[in-house]
């Protein structure tokens, strides 16, 4: 569990306050990296991160549909209304544009809103505020107005929810200067990145994944520390390898790890990178890995054109073209709106076999197949 | 809670007692009867409206001509206030005229939207605010900035795109921001400022109730008639009323959205009526008369400051120039323009203060001269200011510059000396 960054500057008082509130699990008395690590679901990781940040700073508040009395549409904000009251956990009417803008206006004046979109598909109704009033304000006002806001919610495909509830927005938001875009995978990512996002003075788009909420991951004791934060802009190498680099984010990290297992049985050692941060993209981890392995497969769930994989491919060509021994393989969702039928949906989203096939292609272990129509 | 009873069940503080619609293009006799009858309820139910216990009367030109009945004891403003109002409106007018000149000389570029003719609204509202109150505007924001106290030279330099501008040349005509003066925009998208203003009001209430600070700051959102058909407007009327936020929604209804007439775009053109369905008092006022606007503004701002919630004020006003300096303005009827020109707010105020002997002709002339010099000086200042340096391009994308990521040496890119020179790769 490397890559932990303690918040510098003035976290001392926060630490003391947080320790008073934190339970025994977060005791700092002795760092015990117990071998029997605690299991934490992503949902609980997010919930505990929100809880601790709200306890530490009274300016943090949550706003969104069903975040209060319903305990969160996906139960991510369970228990917070009882603890912090309706002033700080605000149920809103169905007004994405309105409440996203209200969050921005509140952030201009130093409050720290965490605005939840029930899914990021609904953020399209508020995208004017995310881009034009949140992302661009610090620049347009030349530093006078910073916007310490977090827009969070589930992103990407779920199970059988149809075309209008399944789009992945990482590429869209990541192309916009002024935003930071984070995509956690594990519970450690969820906790560390959400805390970093809430403490960050800039607008952060925090893309979770509905299917990961219930998944449980082992976490070390220091992840449960109330001041645990991960740096924004740094990717994590989930599995080291020698022959091919696989970049992925969010749910696809799990698939990539499974693919790496399968590939290892065929003698291909794959290095799996969990991007964690789409903007800023950790170009250096990616290029260092490509320089080591000379082959790259990018995996994402979203639409292929102008996607995250396209950007990574361009970055690698710009920075380490001579190191590539094979063309970059891009795995993305199918270039169609998400179908409903279960078998078609499985075809429209990358599966483990697709990643394995692409990795083998990159290693010249199979005849190259032309890109599917 | 029926929509029509919304006016009555609100706390018994009238927004405006009686007022007259001055040459209104609307035919709304039934509506005005409704309002007046509700107004009558207010008048009878309140006593604490003015110190003298008399109901507030919003002045109209009718009242001015009937002044002999009322007497100068009820002159709406003091001499000092008269001078302040006059100076602010003349500043707005001269500044905008100078903008037009500078634009045609090529010193200003892009989209420039001028405020000529609407000065009464800006002056009437903003001169009542404290420095801590917030103003949120649209792309027609130069005069709102000036009324709020942003120095003319800072606004002019911003328009010229110089580094001494209020946003160091980053924003331009449509994006005026001043943290110091609590002017938070400057938004190009219509309707965009309304939720942001609602958020500023939200933060004021949050500070008071959750953070327990001593805060009764009020927010004023300015926007136009076209915006009142936009979804965000209604979303925010709902939420501001629901959460009783300290905000005043001011509609500058100048009847035109570029070339789209308000009557062609709106099913029910009376915008003030859109407040009561949300439980917000709706008020219509003659926006060409700064004194009337001021009286309504006083009530609305006081209401917000007390914690009684939002008000929707529709100001009937007119822009003498086109939508922007690029607009040929061919669709508007010259008769309409002439009619509103005769109601020029500066001329109206001048006439009023001279008739009431509040100020002398020479004092007004002195103000005119002072403003001329101020605006000239602003132009010289802007002209002689430097353009932004190259390094400014990458600055202020983020408050925390680590948002540019981690560089090859494992350190944050923003710590690379090349970064601030504008020569680093990002």
Short mmCIF file of N, CA, C and O in Angstrom, two decimals, chain A residues 234-342:
data_model
loop_
_atom_site.label_atom_id
_atom_site.label_comp_id
_atom_site.label_asym_id
_atom_site.label_seq_id
_atom_site.Cartn_x
_atom_site.Cartn_y
_atom_site.Cartn_z
N UNK A 234 -1.33 10.84 -10.03
CA UNK A 234 -0.36 9.73 -9.97
C UNK A 234 -1.09 8.42 -10.19
O UNK A 234 -2.05 8.10 -9.50
N UNK A 235 -0.60 7.63 -11.15
CA UNK A 235 -1.21 6.33 -11.40
C UNK A 235 -0.59 5.29 -10.48
O UNK A 235 0.44 5.54 -9.86
N UNK A 236 -1.20 4.12 -10.43
CA UNK A 236 -0.64 3.06 -9.59
C UNK A 236 -0.37 1.84 -10.44
O UNK A 236 -1.20 1.45 -11.26
N UNK A 237 0.77 1.25 -10.23
CA UNK A 237 1.07 0.00 -10.94
C UNK A 237 0.52 -1.13 -10.08
O UNK A 237 1.05 -1.44 -9.02
N UNK A 238 -0.58 -1.71 -10.55
CA UNK A 238 -1.25 -2.73 -9.74
C UNK A 238 -0.50 -4.04 -9.79
O UNK A 238 -0.53 -4.83 -8.86
N UNK A 239 0.11 -4.30 -10.94
CA UNK A 239 0.82 -5.56 -11.10
C UNK A 239 2.00 -5.28 -12.01
O UNK A 239 1.84 -4.73 -13.10
N UNK A 240 3.17 -5.71 -11.55
CA UNK A 240 4.35 -5.44 -12.38
C UNK A 240 4.51 -6.52 -13.44
O UNK A 240 4.14 -7.67 -13.22
N UNK A 241 5.06 -6.10 -14.58
CA UNK A 241 5.23 -7.10 -15.64
C UNK A 241 6.33 -6.66 -16.59
O UNK A 241 6.89 -5.58 -16.46
N UNK A 242 6.63 -7.52 -17.56
CA UNK A 242 7.79 -7.25 -18.42
C UNK A 242 7.43 -7.15 -19.89
O UNK A 242 8.16 -6.54 -20.65
N UNK A 243 6.32 -7.80 -20.30
CA UNK A 243 6.13 -7.99 -21.74
C UNK A 243 5.16 -7.02 -22.37
O UNK A 243 5.31 -6.68 -23.54
N UNK A 244 4.14 -6.62 -21.65
CA UNK A 244 3.15 -5.72 -22.24
C UNK A 244 2.54 -4.88 -21.12
O UNK A 244 2.35 -5.38 -20.01
N UNK A 245 2.28 -3.60 -21.46
CA UNK A 245 1.64 -2.71 -20.49
C UNK A 245 0.16 -2.65 -20.80
O UNK A 245 -0.23 -2.46 -21.96
N UNK A 246 -0.65 -2.80 -19.75
CA UNK A 246 -2.10 -2.64 -19.93
C UNK A 246 -2.52 -1.47 -19.05
O UNK A 246 -2.38 -1.53 -17.83
N UNK A 247 -3.02 -0.38 -19.67
CA UNK A 247 -3.53 0.73 -18.86
C UNK A 247 -5.04 0.59 -18.74
O UNK A 247 -5.71 0.18 -19.69
N UNK A 248 -5.56 0.93 -17.60
CA UNK A 248 -7.00 0.78 -17.37
C UNK A 248 -7.41 1.71 -16.26
O UNK A 248 -6.57 2.29 -15.58
N UNK A 249 -8.72 1.89 -16.09
CA UNK A 249 -9.20 2.67 -14.96
C UNK A 249 -10.59 2.18 -14.59
O UNK A 249 -11.29 1.55 -15.39
N UNK A 250 -10.94 2.44 -13.37
CA UNK A 250 -12.25 2.07 -12.84
C UNK A 250 -12.46 0.55 -12.97
O UNK A 250 -11.53 -0.23 -12.77
N UNK A 251 -13.62 0.13 -13.36
CA UNK A 251 -13.92 -1.31 -13.33
C UNK A 251 -12.97 -2.12 -14.20
O UNK A 251 -12.67 -3.28 -13.91
N UNK A 252 -12.47 -1.51 -15.24
CA UNK A 252 -11.61 -2.24 -16.17
C UNK A 252 -10.30 -2.68 -15.53
O UNK A 252 -9.63 -3.57 -16.05
N UNK A 253 -9.93 -2.07 -14.43
CA UNK A 253 -8.70 -2.51 -13.74
C UNK A 253 -8.87 -3.94 -13.28
O UNK A 253 -7.97 -4.78 -13.42
N UNK A 254 -10.05 -4.25 -12.75
CA UNK A 254 -10.31 -5.62 -12.30
C UNK A 254 -10.22 -6.59 -13.47
O UNK A 254 -9.62 -7.67 -13.37
N UNK A 255 -10.80 -6.21 -14.60
CA UNK A 255 -10.74 -7.07 -15.78
C UNK A 255 -9.30 -7.23 -16.26
O UNK A 255 -8.88 -8.32 -16.66
N UNK A 256 -8.55 -6.12 -16.22
CA UNK A 256 -7.16 -6.18 -16.69
C UNK A 256 -6.34 -7.11 -15.80
O UNK A 256 -5.48 -7.86 -16.28
N UNK A 257 -6.62 -7.07 -14.50
CA UNK A 257 -5.88 -7.95 -13.59
C UNK A 257 -6.21 -9.41 -13.87
O UNK A 257 -5.33 -10.28 -13.88
N UNK A 258 -7.49 -9.66 -14.14
CA UNK A 258 -7.86 -11.04 -14.49
C UNK A 258 -7.18 -11.45 -15.79
O UNK A 258 -6.69 -12.58 -15.93
N UNK A 259 -7.16 -10.56 -16.75
CA UNK A 259 -6.50 -10.86 -18.03
C UNK A 259 -5.02 -11.14 -17.81
O UNK A 259 -4.44 -12.04 -18.43
N UNK A 260 -4.40 -10.37 -16.92
CA UNK A 260 -2.97 -10.57 -16.66
C UNK A 260 -2.71 -11.96 -16.09
O UNK A 260 -1.71 -12.60 -16.42
N UNK A 261 -3.63 -12.41 -15.21
CA UNK A 261 -3.52 -13.77 -14.66
C UNK A 261 -3.53 -14.79 -15.79
O UNK A 261 -2.70 -15.69 -15.85
N UNK A 262 -4.50 -14.64 -16.69
CA UNK A 262 -4.63 -15.60 -17.79
C UNK A 262 -3.40 -15.54 -18.68
O UNK A 262 -2.86 -16.56 -19.11
N UNK A 263 -2.93 -14.33 -18.96
CA UNK A 263 -1.76 -14.18 -19.83
C UNK A 263 -0.53 -14.79 -19.21
O UNK A 263 0.33 -15.34 -19.91
N UNK A 264 -0.42 -14.71 -17.88
CA UNK A 264 0.79 -15.24 -17.25
C UNK A 264 0.90 -16.74 -17.47
O UNK A 264 1.98 -17.29 -17.55
N UNK A 265 -0.27 -17.41 -17.61
CA UNK A 265 -0.22 -18.84 -17.86
C UNK A 265 0.31 -19.13 -19.26
O UNK A 265 0.78 -20.23 -19.53
N UNK A 266 0.20 -18.14 -20.14
CA UNK A 266 0.76 -18.30 -21.48
C UNK A 266 2.15 -17.72 -21.59
O UNK A 266 2.65 -17.53 -22.69
N UNK A 267 2.72 -17.40 -20.47
CA UNK A 267 4.08 -16.88 -20.47
C UNK A 267 4.20 -15.41 -20.81
O UNK A 267 5.28 -14.91 -21.07
N UNK A 268 3.08 -14.71 -20.83
CA UNK A 268 3.16 -13.26 -21.09
C UNK A 268 2.99 -12.55 -19.75
O UNK A 268 1.97 -12.72 -19.07
N UNK A 269 3.98 -11.77 -19.39
CA UNK A 269 3.91 -11.06 -18.11
C UNK A 269 3.42 -9.64 -18.38
O UNK A 269 4.09 -8.84 -19.01
N UNK A 270 2.19 -9.37 -17.95
CA UNK A 270 1.58 -8.07 -18.24
C UNK A 270 1.72 -7.13 -17.06
O UNK A 270 1.54 -7.54 -15.91
N UNK A 271 2.02 -5.88 -17.36
CA UNK A 271 2.08 -4.86 -16.31
C UNK A 271 0.75 -4.10 -16.36
O UNK A 271 0.38 -3.54 -17.39
N UNK A 272 0.04 -4.09 -15.25
CA UNK A 272 -1.28 -3.45 -15.23
C UNK A 272 -1.17 -2.12 -14.49
O UNK A 272 -0.75 -2.07 -13.34
N UNK A 273 -1.56 -1.07 -15.19
CA UNK A 273 -1.54 0.26 -14.57
C UNK A 273 -2.97 0.69 -14.27
O UNK A 273 -3.83 0.65 -15.15
N UNK A 274 -3.21 1.08 -13.04
CA UNK A 274 -4.48 1.68 -12.64
C UNK A 274 -4.28 3.19 -12.72
O UNK A 274 -3.57 3.76 -11.91
N UNK A 275 -4.91 3.83 -13.73
CA UNK A 275 -4.63 5.25 -13.97
C UNK A 275 -5.00 6.14 -12.80
O UNK A 275 -4.34 7.13 -12.54
N UNK A 276 -6.08 5.84 -12.13
CA UNK A 276 -6.60 6.63 -10.98
C UNK A 276 -6.98 8.06 -11.35
O UNK A 276 -7.95 8.59 -10.87
N UNK A 277 -6.16 8.72 -12.13
CA UNK A 277 -6.40 10.12 -12.43
C UNK A 277 -6.36 10.30 -13.94
O UNK A 277 -5.34 10.03 -14.56
N UNK A 278 -7.51 10.64 -14.55
CA UNK A 278 -7.53 10.79 -15.99
C UNK A 278 -7.07 12.19 -16.37
O UNK A 278 -6.51 12.42 -17.42
N UNK A 279 -7.40 13.17 -15.49
CA UNK A 279 -6.84 14.49 -15.71
C UNK A 279 -6.41 15.00 -14.37
O UNK A 279 -7.27 15.13 -13.50
N UNK A 280 -5.17 15.30 -14.13
CA UNK A 280 -4.07 15.14 -15.06
C UNK A 280 -3.67 13.68 -15.25
O UNK A 280 -3.71 12.89 -14.32
N UNK A 281 -3.32 13.35 -16.46
CA UNK A 281 -2.97 11.97 -16.79
C UNK A 281 -1.51 11.76 -16.37
O UNK A 281 -0.66 12.61 -16.64
N UNK A 282 -1.25 10.64 -15.75
CA UNK A 282 0.12 10.39 -15.30
C UNK A 282 0.94 9.86 -16.48
O UNK A 282 1.20 8.65 -16.61
N UNK A 283 1.34 10.78 -17.34
CA UNK A 283 2.05 10.38 -18.56
C UNK A 283 3.35 9.67 -18.24
O UNK A 283 3.78 8.78 -18.97
N UNK A 284 3.96 10.07 -17.15
CA UNK A 284 5.30 9.55 -16.90
C UNK A 284 5.28 8.11 -16.46
O UNK A 284 6.15 7.32 -16.87
N UNK A 285 4.29 7.74 -15.67
CA UNK A 285 4.19 6.32 -15.31
C UNK A 285 3.93 5.50 -16.56
O UNK A 285 4.52 4.42 -16.76
N UNK A 286 3.05 6.00 -17.42
CA UNK A 286 2.71 5.25 -18.63
C UNK A 286 3.93 5.11 -19.53
O UNK A 286 4.27 4.01 -20.00
N UNK A 287 4.61 6.22 -19.79
CA UNK A 287 5.75 6.13 -20.71
C UNK A 287 6.88 5.32 -20.10
O UNK A 287 7.56 4.55 -20.81
N UNK A 288 7.09 5.43 -18.80
CA UNK A 288 8.15 4.61 -18.18
C UNK A 288 7.84 3.14 -18.35
O UNK A 288 8.72 2.32 -18.65
N UNK A 289 6.56 2.80 -18.20
CA UNK A 289 6.18 1.41 -18.35
C UNK A 289 6.35 0.94 -19.79
O UNK A 289 6.84 -0.16 -20.06
N UNK A 290 5.96 1.79 -20.74
CA UNK A 290 6.10 1.40 -22.15
C UNK A 290 7.57 1.27 -22.52
O UNK A 290 7.95 0.39 -23.29
N UNK A 291 8.37 2.13 -21.95
CA UNK A 291 9.81 2.01 -22.24
C UNK A 291 10.35 0.67 -21.73
O UNK A 291 11.31 0.13 -22.27
N UNK A 292 9.71 0.17 -20.69
CA UNK A 292 10.16 -1.10 -20.14
C UNK A 292 9.63 -2.28 -20.96
O UNK A 292 10.35 -3.21 -21.27
N UNK A 293 8.35 -2.24 -21.32
CA UNK A 293 7.75 -3.41 -21.95
C UNK A 293 7.69 -3.33 -23.47
O UNK A 293 7.59 -4.35 -24.14
N UNK A 294 7.68 -2.11 -24.02
CA UNK A 294 7.64 -1.86 -25.46
C UNK A 294 6.30 -2.18 -26.13
O UNK A 294 6.20 -2.14 -27.35
N UNK A 295 5.30 -2.56 -25.35
CA UNK A 295 4.01 -2.86 -25.97
C UNK A 295 2.92 -2.30 -25.08
O UNK A 295 3.04 -2.32 -23.86
N UNK A 296 1.85 -1.81 -25.71
CA UNK A 296 0.82 -1.14 -24.93
C UNK A 296 -0.57 -1.57 -25.37
O UNK A 296 -0.87 -1.63 -26.57
N UNK A 297 -1.41 -1.86 -24.37
CA UNK A 297 -2.84 -2.08 -24.61
C UNK A 297 -3.58 -1.11 -23.70
O UNK A 297 -3.34 -1.09 -22.50
N UNK A 298 -4.45 -0.28 -24.28
CA UNK A 298 -5.23 0.62 -23.42
C UNK A 298 -6.64 0.06 -23.31
O UNK A 298 -7.21 -0.40 -24.30
N UNK A 299 -7.19 0.08 -22.12
CA UNK A 299 -8.52 -0.49 -21.90
C UNK A 299 -9.42 0.57 -21.28
O UNK A 299 -9.02 1.24 -20.33
N UNK A 300 -10.59 0.72 -21.84
CA UNK A 300 -11.57 1.63 -21.23
C UNK A 300 -12.95 1.12 -21.60
O UNK A 300 -13.13 0.38 -22.55
N UNK A 301 -13.93 1.61 -20.86
CA UNK A 301 -15.29 1.13 -21.06
C UNK A 301 -16.06 2.03 -22.01
O UNK A 301 -17.10 1.65 -22.52
N UNK A 302 -15.58 3.25 -22.19
CA UNK A 302 -16.36 4.24 -22.92
C UNK A 302 -16.25 4.09 -24.42
O UNK A 302 -15.64 3.15 -24.95
N UNK A 303 -16.83 5.02 -25.14
CA UNK A 303 -16.84 4.96 -26.59
C UNK A 303 -15.42 5.13 -27.12
O UNK A 303 -14.61 5.86 -26.56
N UNK A 304 -15.11 4.48 -28.23
CA UNK A 304 -13.72 4.46 -28.68
C UNK A 304 -13.22 5.77 -29.28
O UNK A 304 -12.07 6.14 -29.06
N UNK A 305 -14.09 6.48 -30.00
CA UNK A 305 -13.57 7.65 -30.70
C UNK A 305 -13.29 8.77 -29.71
O UNK A 305 -14.13 9.12 -28.89
N UNK A 306 -12.14 9.38 -29.83
CA UNK A 306 -11.72 10.47 -28.95
C UNK A 306 -11.75 10.05 -27.48
O UNK A 306 -12.03 10.85 -26.60
N UNK A 307 -11.46 8.80 -27.21
CA UNK A 307 -11.51 8.33 -25.83
C UNK A 307 -10.19 8.49 -25.11
O UNK A 307 -9.22 9.02 -25.63
N UNK A 308 -10.17 7.95 -23.89
CA UNK A 308 -8.96 8.03 -23.07
C UNK A 308 -7.83 7.26 -23.75
O UNK A 308 -6.67 7.67 -23.75
N UNK A 309 -8.15 6.12 -24.34
CA UNK A 309 -7.13 5.32 -25.02
C UNK A 309 -6.50 6.07 -26.17
O UNK A 309 -5.31 5.96 -26.43
N UNK A 310 -7.31 6.86 -26.87
CA UNK A 310 -6.77 7.64 -27.98
C UNK A 310 -5.75 8.64 -27.47
O UNK A 310 -4.69 8.84 -28.07
N UNK A 311 -6.05 9.26 -26.34
CA UNK A 311 -5.12 10.22 -25.76
C UNK A 311 -3.83 9.53 -25.32
O UNK A 311 -2.73 10.01 -25.58
N UNK A 312 -3.98 8.36 -24.67
CA UNK A 312 -2.78 7.65 -24.21
C UNK A 312 -1.92 7.24 -25.39
O UNK A 312 -0.69 7.34 -25.36
N UNK A 313 -2.57 6.80 -26.45
CA UNK A 313 -1.82 6.40 -27.64
C UNK A 313 -1.05 7.59 -28.19
O UNK A 313 0.14 7.48 -28.51
N UNK A 314 -1.69 8.73 -28.25
CA UNK A 314 -1.00 9.93 -28.77
C UNK A 314 0.16 10.32 -27.87
O UNK A 314 1.24 10.68 -28.34
N UNK A 315 -0.05 10.22 -26.57
CA UNK A 315 1.01 10.57 -25.62
C UNK A 315 2.22 9.67 -25.83
O UNK A 315 3.36 10.12 -25.90
N UNK A 316 1.94 8.37 -25.98
CA UNK A 316 3.04 7.41 -26.12
C UNK A 316 3.78 7.63 -27.44
O UNK A 316 5.00 7.58 -27.51
N UNK A 317 3.03 7.92 -28.48
CA UNK A 317 3.68 8.19 -29.77
C UNK A 317 4.53 9.44 -29.69
O UNK A 317 5.63 9.51 -30.23
N UNK A 318 4.04 10.44 -28.98
CA UNK A 318 4.81 11.69 -28.84
C UNK A 318 6.07 11.48 -28.04
O UNK A 318 7.10 12.06 -28.33
N UNK A 319 5.95 10.68 -26.97
CA UNK A 319 7.06 10.69 -26.02
C UNK A 319 7.99 9.49 -26.13
O UNK A 319 9.15 9.60 -25.78
N UNK A 320 7.49 8.34 -26.58
CA UNK A 320 8.41 7.20 -26.62
C UNK A 320 8.12 6.32 -27.81
O UNK A 320 8.04 5.09 -27.68
N UNK A 321 7.98 6.93 -28.96
CA UNK A 321 7.66 6.18 -30.16
C UNK A 321 8.70 5.11 -30.48
O UNK A 321 8.37 3.98 -30.86
N UNK A 322 9.97 5.48 -30.28
CA UNK A 322 11.03 4.53 -30.65
C UNK A 322 11.00 3.28 -29.80
O UNK A 322 11.57 2.26 -30.16
N UNK A 323 10.36 3.38 -28.66
CA UNK A 323 10.34 2.23 -27.76
C UNK A 323 9.27 1.22 -28.11
O UNK A 323 9.24 0.12 -27.59
N UNK A 324 8.33 1.62 -28.98
CA UNK A 324 7.22 0.72 -29.28
C UNK A 324 7.67 -0.36 -30.25
O UNK A 324 8.24 -0.08 -31.30
N UNK A 325 7.36 -1.61 -29.89
CA UNK A 325 7.67 -2.71 -30.80
C UNK A 325 6.45 -3.18 -31.56
O UNK A 325 6.53 -4.05 -32.42
N UNK A 326 5.30 -2.64 -31.23
CA UNK A 326 4.07 -3.06 -31.88
C UNK A 326 3.10 -1.89 -31.82
O UNK A 326 3.24 -1.02 -30.97
N UNK A 327 2.13 -1.87 -32.74
CA UNK A 327 1.14 -0.78 -32.66
C UNK A 327 0.39 -0.87 -31.33
O UNK A 327 0.21 -1.95 -30.76
N UNK A 328 -0.07 0.30 -30.87
CA UNK A 328 -0.83 0.35 -29.62
C UNK A 328 -2.21 -0.28 -29.86
O UNK A 328 -2.86 0.02 -30.86
N UNK A 329 -2.61 -1.15 -28.97
CA UNK A 329 -3.93 -1.78 -29.10
C UNK A 329 -4.90 -1.03 -28.20
O UNK A 329 -4.61 -0.78 -27.03
N UNK A 330 -6.06 -0.68 -28.77
CA UNK A 330 -7.05 0.07 -27.99
C UNK A 330 -8.26 -0.82 -27.76
O UNK A 330 -8.88 -1.27 -28.73
N UNK A 331 -8.59 -1.05 -26.53
CA UNK A 331 -9.84 -1.77 -26.22
C UNK A 331 -10.79 -0.74 -25.64
O UNK A 331 -10.45 -0.06 -24.67
N UNK A 332 -11.96 -0.65 -26.22
CA UNK A 332 -12.95 0.30 -25.70
C UNK A 332 -14.33 -0.33 -25.83
O UNK A 332 -14.48 -1.43 -26.37
N UNK A 333 -15.33 0.36 -25.35
CA UNK A 333 -16.68 -0.12 -25.53
C UNK A 333 -17.04 -0.07 -27.01
O UNK A 333 -16.37 0.58 -27.80
N UNK A 334 -18.09 -0.75 -27.37
CA UNK A 334 -18.51 -0.74 -28.78
C UNK A 334 -18.99 0.65 -29.17
O UNK A 334 -19.50 1.40 -28.34
N UNK A 335 -18.83 0.96 -30.44
CA UNK A 335 -19.17 2.31 -30.90
C UNK A 335 -20.66 2.42 -31.17
O UNK A 335 -21.10 2.83 -32.26
N UNK A 336 -21.45 2.02 -30.19
CA UNK A 336 -22.91 2.07 -30.31
C UNK A 336 -23.48 2.52 -28.98
O UNK A 336 -22.85 2.33 -27.94
N UNK A 337 -24.69 3.12 -28.99
CA UNK A 337 -25.34 3.36 -27.71
C UNK A 337 -25.58 2.01 -27.04
O UNK A 337 -25.81 1.01 -27.72
N UNK A 338 -25.54 1.97 -25.75
CA UNK A 338 -25.59 0.69 -25.04
C UNK A 338 -26.91 -0.04 -25.29
O UNK A 338 -27.98 0.50 -24.99
N UNK A 339 -26.87 -1.26 -25.80
CA UNK A 339 -28.12 -2.00 -25.99
C UNK A 339 -28.62 -2.54 -24.66
O UNK A 339 -27.88 -2.62 -23.68
N UNK A 340 -29.85 -2.97 -24.66
CA UNK A 340 -30.44 -3.47 -23.44
C UNK A 340 -30.25 -4.98 -23.25
O UNK A 340 -29.94 -5.44 -22.16
N UNK A 341 -30.45 -5.75 -24.31
CA UNK A 341 -30.41 -7.22 -24.18
C UNK A 341 -29.09 -7.65 -23.56
O UNK A 341 -28.02 -7.14 -23.90
N UNK A 342 -29.18 -8.61 -22.64
CA UNK A 342 -28.00 -8.96 -21.85
C UNK A 342 -26.84 -9.44 -22.71
O UNK A 342 -25.69 -9.09 -22.47
#
